[in-house]
Amino acid sequence: MIEVGKDVVVVGGGPSGLAAAVRLAELGYSAAVVESGDELGGILIQCIHDGFGTKLFGKALSGPEFASSFIERLGELGVEAWTRTHVVRVRLEGGSWVLTAVSPRGVLRFKSRAVVYATGCRERTPFEIRVGGTRPAGVYTAGLVQRLVNLYGVLPGRRVLIVGGGDVGMIVARHLHLEGVEELLVVFPEPWFAGLPRNVQQCILDFGIPFRPRTIVKEIVGKERVEGAVLVRVDEKWQPIKGTEEFYPCDAVVFSVGLVPNASQLEELGAEIDPRTRGPVVNEYFETSLRGVFAVGNLLTPFDYVDDAVETAFIAAEGVSKHLSGEARRDKPIPLRPGPNVRLLVPHRVEWASGRDVTLFLRPSVERENPRISVRSSGGELYHTRRRYARPSLMERVELPRGLVESSPEGVVVDVE
Amino acid sequence: MLSDVVCVRCPRSCLIRVAVEEGSVKSVEGYGCRLGFEYAVEEVTNPKRTVCSTVRVVGGRYPRLPVRTSEPVPKSKIREVVEALRGVTVKAPVRRGEVIVRNVAGTGADVVAEMDVEPEAA
């Protein structure tokens, strides 16, 4: 067994994990990155389209380019990165976190005083949206198709049905169109694409890719191989409308039906989980309910910008520093709660006695023009900031002055009005 | 003439209104940053896109190398750029930013590698 002792172990070598490790090393801590995949960079390696890094670098980089800048920095700082290394068990032993991992070099035991989880998201599967019919070859998730097309040059089929109008689905539709898929159709139950307007423009409308709103897949047809799918129109409540079933012939069906935080290991460890995000409950430095265990990036909730995911990692690195130097916490945490027009909000509470302003990320549940994002306590409004528009597809970032939160020890409510 | 443009430069997707009179841009409203301003002006005068695709690479971990145009190319040239990459094969090692195809499809833009590819032991 190989023993590795560090101040901090970062689980996950995607952009957020890399950013956390880079910042921790810059702050003078010894860190190791543990990555279960073959290489560092996470999902960005297969995201060959551009648009990453506009906030952080003022440039529209591709995914691999964005990842490379952090991978190179990690190398310059001499941070150890363990790829093909999978954490199988985590225990608290005598005040230290002990992570047991398996790797091609054997079993490893990492010992550290803090852990940063950056395990990202997984894709929801067709099973989770109850698609009927058979289970032939040719049914994929969108992320898998992105990987096949962009890294292996393999197309999933000649006539492809894409299920879901989110960003990943639209981006994959464009790749498939450009790389030579003969016929494409995108279907989704909403009245319009759920993803970002920029992707509707540059992935769908730019190329005239056909799409059908208010349509879902009722069942998949085919014995060995996908032969088609039965489409059905749905009403406002996403209930199938009888008599509108239609057979659509295709040889592949690609599901792009949402992302779920990979929080199962944290959950097993006993970390509190937010039922809205399905990720861990965290304080203002993105520390989970387990002391010294932090959670960053898409493990909290899927972000629109990798830049924002990376920012949570930078903030968590400061939190690790506070934890390791034993800084004071409040006797009672101050809860941050989502209002009726907010679908989800991170972080969930303010727990440290002092520190930086509180960076909030929230996803509205409504669409509004010229909205206010307001922060209220029982005594009335504490703070507001204006936006030109708010929509569910767009995550909002708000920097809340710490003093305002501290003046409301009973908690605050964040809403879109 | 007023044109509404959805900015594609980053996820914020700003809705930008551009006023054009007699072929010249009179006003631009609603942009969130410099990139958006430039995009909106270009979108109504000469719409362009950065094209991202892949070429074949031999001797690396994966059989494809992600590549992109070094700058946005006219929208009407997207298909030609992608066609020009078919049949292109490079050999590892490749360095990020390395030019793979110069002046692709006569656009003046180069196609460059998006990442390093190290040679893998066979």
Coordinates of C-alpha atoms in Angstrom, one line a residue:
Chain A
M1 CA 0.0 0.0 0.0
I2 CA 1.3 3.4 -1.0
E3 CA 0.8 6.1 1.7
V4 CA 0.4 9.7 0.7
G5 CA 0.2 12.5 3.3
K6 CA -1.0 16.0 2.2
D7 CA -2.6 19.0 3.7
V8 CA -5.5 18.6 1.2
V9 CA -6.7 15.9 -1.2
V10 CA -8.9 17.0 -4.1
V11 CA -11.2 14.3 -5.5
G12 CA -11.8 14.9 -9.2
G13 CA -9.5 16.3 -11.8
G14 CA -12.0 18.4 -13.9
P15 CA -11.8 22.2 -14.1
S16 CA -13.1 22.8 -10.5
G17 CA -10.8 20.2 -8.9
L18 CA -7.9 21.6 -10.9
A19 CA -8.7 25.1 -9.9
A20 CA -9.0 24.2 -6.2
A21 CA -5.7 22.4 -6.3
V22 CA -4.0 25.3 -8.1
R23 CA -5.3 27.9 -5.6
L24 CA -4.4 25.7 -2.6
A25 CA -0.8 25.2 -3.9
E26 CA -0.6 29.0 -4.5
L27 CA -1.6 29.5 -0.9
G28 CA 1.3 27.3 0.2
Y29 CA -0.5 24.1 1.0
S30 CA 0.5 20.6 -0.2
A31 CA -2.3 19.1 -2.3
A32 CA -2.9 16.0 -4.4
V33 CA -5.5 15.6 -7.1
V34 CA -7.1 12.2 -7.5
E35 CA -8.8 11.5 -10.8
S36 CA -10.6 8.3 -11.8
G37 CA -10.3 8.9 -15.5
D38 CA -7.3 8.5 -17.8
E39 CA -6.5 12.2 -17.8
L40 CA -7.0 15.6 -16.2
G41 CA -9.5 18.1 -17.6
G42 CA -12.8 16.3 -16.9
I43 CA -15.7 16.9 -19.2
L44 CA -13.9 19.9 -20.9
I45 CA -11.7 17.5 -22.9
Q46 CA -14.8 16.5 -25.0
C47 CA -16.3 20.0 -25.1
I48 CA -14.4 21.1 -28.2
H49 CA -16.8 24.0 -28.9
D50 CA -15.8 27.5 -27.8
G51 CA -17.2 29.9 -25.3
F52 CA -15.4 28.9 -22.1
G53 CA -13.4 31.5 -20.1
T54 CA -15.2 34.7 -21.1
K55 CA -15.5 35.8 -17.4
L56 CA -12.1 34.6 -16.2
F57 CA -9.9 35.3 -19.2
G58 CA -12.1 37.7 -21.4
K59 CA -11.7 35.2 -24.3
A60 CA -13.9 32.5 -25.7
L61 CA -11.7 29.4 -25.4
S62 CA -12.6 25.8 -26.2
G63 CA -13.0 23.3 -23.4
P64 CA -9.5 21.7 -24.0
E65 CA -7.9 25.1 -24.1
F66 CA -9.5 26.2 -20.9
A67 CA -8.5 22.9 -19.1
S68 CA -5.0 23.1 -20.4
S69 CA -4.3 26.5 -18.8
F70 CA -5.1 24.9 -15.4
I71 CA -3.3 21.6 -16.1
E72 CA -0.1 23.5 -17.1
R73 CA -0.4 25.7 -13.9
L74 CA -0.8 22.6 -11.8
G75 CA 2.4 21.2 -13.3
E76 CA 4.4 24.5 -12.7
L77 CA 3.3 24.3 -9.1
G78 CA 4.4 20.7 -8.8
V79 CA 1.1 19.4 -7.5
E80 CA 0.8 15.6 -7.6
A81 CA -2.0 14.3 -9.8
W82 CA -3.1 10.7 -9.6
T83 CA -5.0 9.6 -12.7
R84 CA -6.9 6.3 -13.1
T85 CA -7.2 6.4 -9.3
H86 CA -10.6 5.8 -7.8
V87 CA -11.5 6.7 -4.3
V88 CA -13.4 3.7 -2.8
R89 CA -13.5 4.6 0.9
V90 CA -13.3 7.7 3.1
R91 CA -12.9 7.7 6.9
L92 CA -12.2 10.1 9.6
E93 CA -9.4 8.7 11.7
G94 CA -7.9 10.7 14.6
G95 CA -8.9 14.1 13.2
S96 CA -7.5 13.2 9.7
W97 CA -9.4 12.2 6.6
V98 CA -8.2 8.9 5.2
L99 CA -9.1 8.1 1.6
T100 CA -8.5 4.6 0.3
A101 CA -8.1 4.5 -3.5
V102 CA -7.3 1.9 -6.1
S103 CA -5.1 2.6 -9.1
P104 CA -3.0 0.7 -11.6
R105 CA -0.1 1.1 -9.2
G106 CA -1.9 -0.6 -6.4
V107 CA -3.9 0.5 -3.4
L108 CA -3.3 4.0 -2.1
R109 CA -4.0 5.6 1.3
F110 CA -4.3 9.4 1.2
K111 CA -4.2 11.1 4.5
S112 CA -5.1 14.8 4.8
R113 CA -6.7 17.4 7.1
A114 CA -9.1 18.5 4.4
V115 CA -10.8 17.1 1.4
V116 CA -12.2 19.0 -1.6
Y117 CA -14.8 17.0 -3.6
A118 CA -15.1 18.1 -7.2
T119 CA -16.8 15.1 -8.7
G120 CA -19.1 17.0 -11.1
C121 CA -22.4 15.6 -12.5
R122 CA -23.7 12.5 -14.2
E123 CA -26.2 12.5 -17.0
R124 CA -29.8 11.5 -16.4
T125 CA -30.7 8.3 -18.3
P126 CA -33.7 7.3 -20.3
F127 CA -34.7 5.1 -17.4
E128 CA -35.2 8.1 -15.2
I129 CA -37.8 9.7 -17.6
R130 CA -39.7 6.4 -18.1
V131 CA -39.3 5.8 -21.8
G132 CA -41.1 2.7 -22.9
G133 CA -40.5 0.1 -25.6
T134 CA -37.5 -2.1 -26.2
R135 CA -33.8 -1.8 -25.2
P136 CA -31.9 -2.1 -28.5
A137 CA -28.4 -0.9 -29.4
G138 CA -28.3 2.7 -30.5
V139 CA -29.6 4.5 -27.4
Y140 CA -27.1 6.9 -25.9
T141 CA -26.8 9.8 -23.6
A142 CA -25.6 13.1 -25.1
G143 CA -22.4 13.3 -23.2
L144 CA -21.4 9.8 -24.4
V145 CA -22.2 10.9 -28.0
Q146 CA -20.1 14.0 -27.6
R147 CA -17.2 11.8 -26.4
L148 CA -17.6 9.3 -29.3
V149 CA -17.8 12.1 -32.0
N150 CA -15.1 14.4 -30.6
L151 CA -12.5 12.0 -29.3
Y152 CA -13.1 8.9 -31.4
G153 CA -14.7 10.2 -34.6
V154 CA -17.6 7.8 -34.3
L155 CA -21.1 8.8 -35.3
P156 CA -24.0 7.2 -33.4
G157 CA -26.1 6.7 -36.5
R158 CA -27.3 8.2 -39.8
R159 CA -30.7 9.3 -38.7
V160 CA -30.6 10.5 -35.2
L161 CA -33.3 11.6 -32.8
I162 CA -32.2 13.9 -30.0
V163 CA -34.4 14.0 -26.9
G164 CA -34.2 17.2 -24.8
G165 CA -33.8 20.9 -25.6
G166 CA -31.1 21.7 -23.1
D167 CA -27.6 23.0 -23.9
V168 CA -25.9 19.6 -24.2
G169 CA -28.5 18.4 -26.6
M170 CA -28.2 21.4 -28.8
I171 CA -24.4 21.4 -28.8
V172 CA -24.4 17.7 -29.7
A173 CA -27.0 18.3 -32.5
R174 CA -24.6 20.9 -34.1
H175 CA -21.6 18.5 -33.9
L176 CA -23.7 15.7 -35.5
H177 CA -25.0 18.0 -38.2
L178 CA -21.5 19.2 -39.1
E179 CA -19.9 15.8 -38.9
G180 CA -22.2 14.3 -41.4
V181 CA -25.4 12.9 -39.8
E182 CA -27.9 12.8 -42.6
E183 CA -31.1 13.5 -40.7
L184 CA -31.6 15.0 -37.2
L185 CA -34.7 15.8 -35.2
V186 CA -34.7 17.4 -31.7
V187 CA -37.8 16.9 -29.5
F188 CA -38.6 18.3 -26.1
P189 CA -41.7 18.7 -23.9
E190 CA -41.3 22.4 -23.2
P191 CA -42.9 25.1 -25.5
W192 CA -39.3 26.2 -26.4
F193 CA -35.7 25.1 -25.9
A194 CA -34.8 24.9 -22.2
G195 CA -31.1 25.8 -22.9
L196 CA -29.5 29.1 -23.4
P197 CA -30.7 31.4 -26.2
R198 CA -27.1 31.6 -27.6
N199 CA -27.1 27.8 -28.2
V200 CA -30.6 28.0 -29.9
Q201 CA -29.1 30.5 -32.2
Q202 CA -25.7 29.0 -33.0
C203 CA -26.5 25.3 -32.8
I204 CA -30.0 25.0 -34.1
L205 CA -31.2 28.1 -36.0
D206 CA -27.8 28.7 -37.7
F207 CA -28.1 25.3 -39.4
G208 CA -31.8 24.9 -39.7
I209 CA -31.9 21.7 -37.6
P210 CA -35.5 20.6 -37.3
F211 CA -37.1 20.5 -33.9
R212 CA -40.5 19.8 -32.3
P213 CA -41.5 21.4 -29.1
R214 CA -44.1 19.8 -26.8
T215 CA -43.1 16.4 -28.0
I216 CA -41.7 13.4 -26.1
V217 CA -40.6 9.9 -26.9
K218 CA -43.2 7.4 -25.8
E219 CA -41.3 4.3 -26.7
I220 CA -38.2 3.1 -28.5
V221 CA -38.8 0.6 -31.3
G222 CA -36.3 -2.0 -32.5
K223 CA -35.1 -5.5 -31.7
E224 CA -31.3 -5.6 -32.1
R225 CA -30.8 -2.1 -33.3
V226 CA -33.0 1.1 -32.9
E227 CA -35.5 1.2 -35.8
G228 CA -37.3 4.2 -34.7
A229 CA -39.3 5.8 -31.9
V230 CA -42.9 6.6 -31.2
L231 CA -43.3 10.3 -30.6
V232 CA -46.3 11.8 -28.9
R233 CA -47.3 15.4 -28.4
V234 CA -47.9 16.6 -24.8
D235 CA -50.0 19.3 -23.2
E236 CA -48.8 22.1 -20.9
K237 CA -48.5 19.6 -18.0
W238 CA -46.4 17.3 -20.2
Q239 CA -49.2 14.8 -20.4
P240 CA -49.3 12.8 -23.7
I241 CA -52.2 13.8 -25.9
K242 CA -54.1 10.7 -27.1
G243 CA -54.1 10.1 -30.8
T244 CA -51.0 12.2 -31.6
E245 CA -48.6 9.2 -31.6
E246 CA -46.4 9.1 -34.6
F247 CA -43.6 6.6 -35.6
Y248 CA -40.3 8.4 -36.4
P249 CA -37.8 6.1 -38.2
C250 CA -34.2 6.5 -36.9
D251 CA -31.2 4.4 -36.1
A252 CA -30.1 6.2 -32.9
V253 CA -31.8 8.0 -30.0
V254 CA -29.7 10.4 -27.9
F255 CA -31.0 11.5 -24.5
S256 CA -30.0 14.9 -23.2
V257 CA -32.4 15.1 -20.2
G258 CA -30.5 16.8 -17.5
L259 CA -27.5 16.4 -15.1
V260 CA -27.4 15.3 -11.5
P261 CA -24.6 16.0 -9.1
N262 CA -22.3 13.0 -8.3
A263 CA -22.8 13.3 -4.6
S264 CA -23.3 9.6 -3.6
Q265 CA -19.9 9.3 -1.9
L266 CA -20.6 12.4 0.1
E267 CA -24.0 11.2 1.0
E268 CA -22.6 7.9 2.2
L269 CA -20.2 9.8 4.4
G270 CA -23.2 11.5 6.0
A271 CA -23.1 14.9 4.3
E272 CA -26.4 16.7 4.2
I273 CA -28.0 16.8 0.7
D274 CA -30.2 19.6 -0.7
P275 CA -33.2 17.9 -2.3
R276 CA -33.5 20.8 -4.8
T277 CA -29.9 20.6 -6.2
R278 CA -29.4 16.9 -5.2
G279 CA -25.9 18.1 -4.3
P280 CA -24.5 18.8 -0.8
V281 CA -25.6 21.5 1.5
V282 CA -22.7 24.0 1.9
N283 CA -21.7 27.1 3.8
E284 CA -20.3 30.3 2.3
Y285 CA -16.9 28.7 1.6
F286 CA -18.6 25.7 0.0
E287 CA -17.8 23.4 3.0
T288 CA -20.3 20.6 3.4
S289 CA -22.0 19.6 6.7
L290 CA -18.8 17.5 7.4
R291 CA -16.1 19.7 8.8
G292 CA -13.1 20.0 6.5
V293 CA -14.9 18.4 3.6
F294 CA -15.6 20.9 0.8
A295 CA -17.7 20.5 -2.4
V296 CA -17.1 22.6 -5.6
G297 CA -18.1 23.0 -9.2
N298 CA -20.9 21.1 -10.8
L299 CA -21.1 18.7 -7.8
L300 CA -23.0 21.6 -6.1
T301 CA -25.4 22.1 -9.1
P302 CA -24.6 22.3 -12.8
F303 CA -23.3 25.8 -13.6
D304 CA -23.8 27.6 -17.0
Y305 CA -20.3 28.9 -16.9
V306 CA -17.2 26.9 -16.1
D307 CA -15.9 30.2 -14.9
D308 CA -18.5 30.2 -12.1
A309 CA -17.7 26.6 -11.2
V310 CA -14.1 27.5 -11.0
E311 CA -14.9 30.5 -8.8
T312 CA -16.5 28.1 -6.2
A313 CA -13.2 26.2 -6.2
F314 CA -11.2 29.4 -5.5
I315 CA -13.5 30.3 -2.7
A316 CA -13.4 26.8 -1.2
A317 CA -9.6 27.0 -1.3
E318 CA -9.8 30.0 1.0
G319 CA -12.2 28.0 3.2
V320 CA -9.7 25.1 3.4
S321 CA -7.2 27.7 4.6
K322 CA -9.5 28.9 7.3
H323 CA -10.2 25.4 8.4
L324 CA -6.6 24.4 8.5
S325 CA -5.6 27.5 10.5
G326 CA -8.5 26.9 12.9
E327 CA -10.4 30.1 12.4
A328 CA -13.5 30.8 14.4
R329 CA -16.9 29.8 13.3
R330 CA -20.3 31.3 14.4
D331 CA -22.1 29.7 17.3
K332 CA -25.1 29.4 15.0
P333 CA -25.1 29.3 11.2
I334 CA -27.2 31.9 9.4
P335 CA -29.5 30.1 6.8
L336 CA -29.8 31.4 3.3
R337 CA -33.2 30.4 1.8
P338 CA -34.6 30.4 -1.7
G339 CA -37.8 32.5 -2.2
P340 CA -40.8 31.3 -4.2
N341 CA -39.3 32.4 -7.6
V342 CA -36.0 30.7 -7.0
R343 CA -35.6 27.1 -8.0
L344 CA -32.3 26.6 -6.3
L345 CA -29.7 28.5 -4.3
V346 CA -26.1 27.8 -3.2
P347 CA -24.6 28.2 -0.7
H348 CA -27.1 27.3 2.0
R349 CA -25.7 29.1 5.1
V350 CA -23.1 31.4 6.5
E351 CA -21.1 29.6 9.1
W352 CA -17.8 31.4 9.6
A353 CA -17.4 34.2 12.1
S354 CA -15.7 36.5 9.5
G355 CA -14.4 36.5 6.0
R356 CA -15.2 37.5 2.4
D357 CA -18.5 38.7 1.1
V358 CA -21.0 35.9 0.3
T359 CA -21.1 34.8 -3.3
L360 CA -24.5 33.4 -4.1
F361 CA -25.6 31.4 -7.2
L362 CA -29.3 31.0 -7.9
R363 CA -31.5 29.7 -10.7
P364 CA -34.8 31.4 -11.1
S365 CA -37.9 29.3 -11.5
V366 CA -39.7 32.0 -13.5
E367 CA -39.0 34.2 -16.5
R368 CA -39.0 38.0 -15.8
E369 CA -38.0 41.2 -17.6
N370 CA -36.2 43.8 -15.5
P371 CA -36.3 41.8 -12.3
R372 CA -34.9 42.6 -8.9
I373 CA -32.9 40.0 -7.1
S374 CA -33.8 40.8 -3.5
V375 CA -32.5 39.6 -0.2
R376 CA -34.9 40.0 2.8
S377 CA -34.8 39.3 6.5
S378 CA -37.8 39.4 8.8
G379 CA -37.2 43.1 9.2
G380 CA -37.5 43.9 5.5
E381 CA -35.3 44.2 2.4
L382 CA -31.6 44.2 3.1
Y383 CA -30.3 44.3 -0.4
H384 CA -31.3 44.2 -4.0
T385 CA -29.7 44.2 -7.4
R386 CA -31.3 44.6 -10.9
R387 CA -31.1 42.5 -14.0
R388 CA -32.3 43.0 -17.5
Y389 CA -33.9 39.6 -17.5
A390 CA -34.1 36.5 -15.4
R391 CA -34.8 33.0 -16.8
P392 CA -34.5 29.5 -15.6
S393 CA -31.9 28.7 -18.2
L394 CA -29.6 31.4 -16.7
M395 CA -27.9 31.0 -13.4
E396 CA -27.5 34.3 -11.5
R397 CA -24.5 35.2 -9.4
V398 CA -24.9 37.7 -6.6
E399 CA -22.2 39.1 -4.3
L400 CA -23.9 39.8 -1.0
P401 CA -22.1 42.1 1.5
R402 CA -21.2 39.9 4.5
G403 CA -22.2 42.6 7.1
L404 CA -25.9 42.5 5.8
V405 CA -26.1 38.7 6.4
E406 CA -24.5 39.0 9.8
S407 CA -27.1 41.6 10.8
S408 CA -29.8 39.0 10.3
P409 CA -28.8 36.0 12.4
E410 CA -32.3 34.4 11.9
G411 CA -31.6 34.1 8.2
V412 CA -32.4 35.7 4.9
V413 CA -34.5 34.9 1.9
V414 CA -33.3 35.4 -1.7
D415 CA -35.9 35.9 -4.4
V416 CA -36.5 37.2 -7.9
E417 CA -39.2 39.8 -8.1
Chain B
M1 CA -33.3 49.3 -39.6
L2 CA -33.3 47.6 -36.2
S3 CA -31.9 44.1 -35.7
D4 CA -32.2 42.0 -32.6
V5 CA -29.1 39.8 -32.1
V6 CA -28.7 37.0 -29.6
C7 CA -25.1 37.1 -28.6
V8 CA -23.4 33.7 -28.8
R9 CA -20.0 34.7 -27.3
C10 CA -20.8 33.4 -23.8
P11 CA -23.7 31.8 -21.9
R12 CA -25.3 35.1 -20.8
S13 CA -26.9 35.3 -24.3
C14 CA -27.4 39.0 -24.2
L15 CA -30.2 40.3 -26.5
I16 CA -28.6 43.2 -28.4
R17 CA -30.4 45.7 -30.5
V18 CA -28.4 47.1 -33.4
A19 CA -29.7 50.1 -35.5
V20 CA -28.3 50.2 -39.0
E21 CA -28.9 53.1 -41.4
E22 CA -27.6 53.3 -44.9
G23 CA -25.3 50.4 -44.4
S24 CA -23.6 51.7 -41.3
V25 CA -24.2 50.9 -37.6
K26 CA -25.8 53.8 -35.8
S27 CA -26.3 52.4 -32.3
V28 CA -25.8 49.2 -30.3
E29 CA -27.8 48.6 -27.1
G30 CA -28.0 45.8 -24.6
Y31 CA -24.5 44.3 -24.8
G32 CA -22.9 43.1 -21.6
C33 CA -19.2 43.4 -22.6
R34 CA -16.8 44.3 -25.3
L35 CA -17.0 40.8 -26.9
G36 CA -20.8 41.3 -27.2
F37 CA -20.5 44.7 -28.8
E38 CA -18.1 43.4 -31.4
Y39 CA -20.2 40.4 -32.0
A40 CA -23.4 42.4 -32.6
V41 CA -21.8 44.8 -35.0
E42 CA -20.4 41.9 -37.0
E43 CA -23.6 39.8 -36.9
V44 CA -25.6 42.5 -38.8
T45 CA -22.8 43.4 -41.2
N46 CA -20.9 40.1 -41.8
P47 CA -22.0 37.3 -39.6
K48 CA -19.2 35.0 -38.4
R49 CA -18.7 31.9 -36.3
T50 CA -15.7 30.1 -34.8
V51 CA -15.8 26.6 -36.2
C52 CA -14.8 23.7 -34.0
S53 CA -14.3 20.2 -35.3
T54 CA -11.8 17.4 -35.2
V55 CA -9.1 15.9 -37.5
R56 CA -7.6 12.4 -37.4
V57 CA -4.5 12.1 -35.3
V58 CA -2.2 9.1 -35.3
G59 CA -0.2 7.9 -32.3
G60 CA -2.1 9.7 -29.5
R61 CA -4.5 8.5 -26.8
Y62 CA -7.6 9.2 -29.0
P63 CA -8.0 8.9 -32.7
R64 CA -9.3 12.5 -33.1
L65 CA -7.7 15.9 -32.4
P66 CA -10.0 18.8 -31.5
V67 CA -9.3 21.8 -33.7
R68 CA -10.8 25.3 -34.2
T69 CA -10.5 28.2 -36.5
S70 CA -8.0 30.8 -35.2
E71 CA -10.7 33.4 -35.6
P72 CA -14.4 33.5 -36.5
V73 CA -15.1 32.8 -40.2
P74 CA -18.0 33.9 -42.4
K75 CA -21.1 31.9 -41.5
S76 CA -21.5 30.9 -45.2
K77 CA -18.1 29.2 -45.0
I78 CA -18.8 26.9 -42.1
R79 CA -19.6 23.9 -44.2
E80 CA -16.5 24.4 -46.4
V81 CA -14.3 24.6 -43.4
V82 CA -15.6 21.3 -42.0
E83 CA -15.2 19.7 -45.5
A84 CA -11.6 20.9 -45.8
L85 CA -10.8 19.0 -42.6
R86 CA -12.0 15.6 -43.9
G87 CA -9.0 13.5 -44.8
V88 CA -6.5 15.6 -42.8
T89 CA -4.3 13.4 -40.7
V90 CA -1.6 14.6 -38.2
K91 CA 0.9 12.7 -36.1
A92 CA 1.5 13.0 -32.4
P93 CA 3.1 14.9 -30.8
V94 CA 0.9 17.9 -31.4
R95 CA 1.1 21.2 -29.5
R96 CA -1.8 23.3 -28.6
G97 CA -2.1 26.3 -31.0
E98 CA -0.2 24.5 -33.7
V99 CA -1.5 25.3 -37.2
I100 CA -3.1 22.2 -38.8
V101 CA -4.5 23.9 -41.9
R102 CA -3.4 27.3 -43.1
N103 CA -5.9 29.7 -44.6
V104 CA -8.7 27.2 -44.4
A105 CA -11.2 27.4 -47.3
G106 CA -9.7 30.7 -48.3
T107 CA -11.1 32.4 -45.2
G108 CA -7.8 33.8 -44.0
A109 CA -8.2 32.0 -40.8
D110 CA -6.0 29.0 -39.8
V111 CA -7.2 25.8 -38.2
V112 CA -5.3 25.2 -35.0
A113 CA -5.0 22.4 -32.5
E114 CA -7.0 22.9 -29.3
M115 CA -4.8 20.7 -27.1
D116 CA -1.5 18.9 -26.8
V117 CA -1.4 15.3 -27.9
E118 CA 1.5 13.3 -26.4
P119 CA 2.7 10.2 -28.2
E120 CA 1.3 7.1 -26.5
A121 CA 3.3 3.9 -26.2
A122 CA 1.8 1.4 -28.6

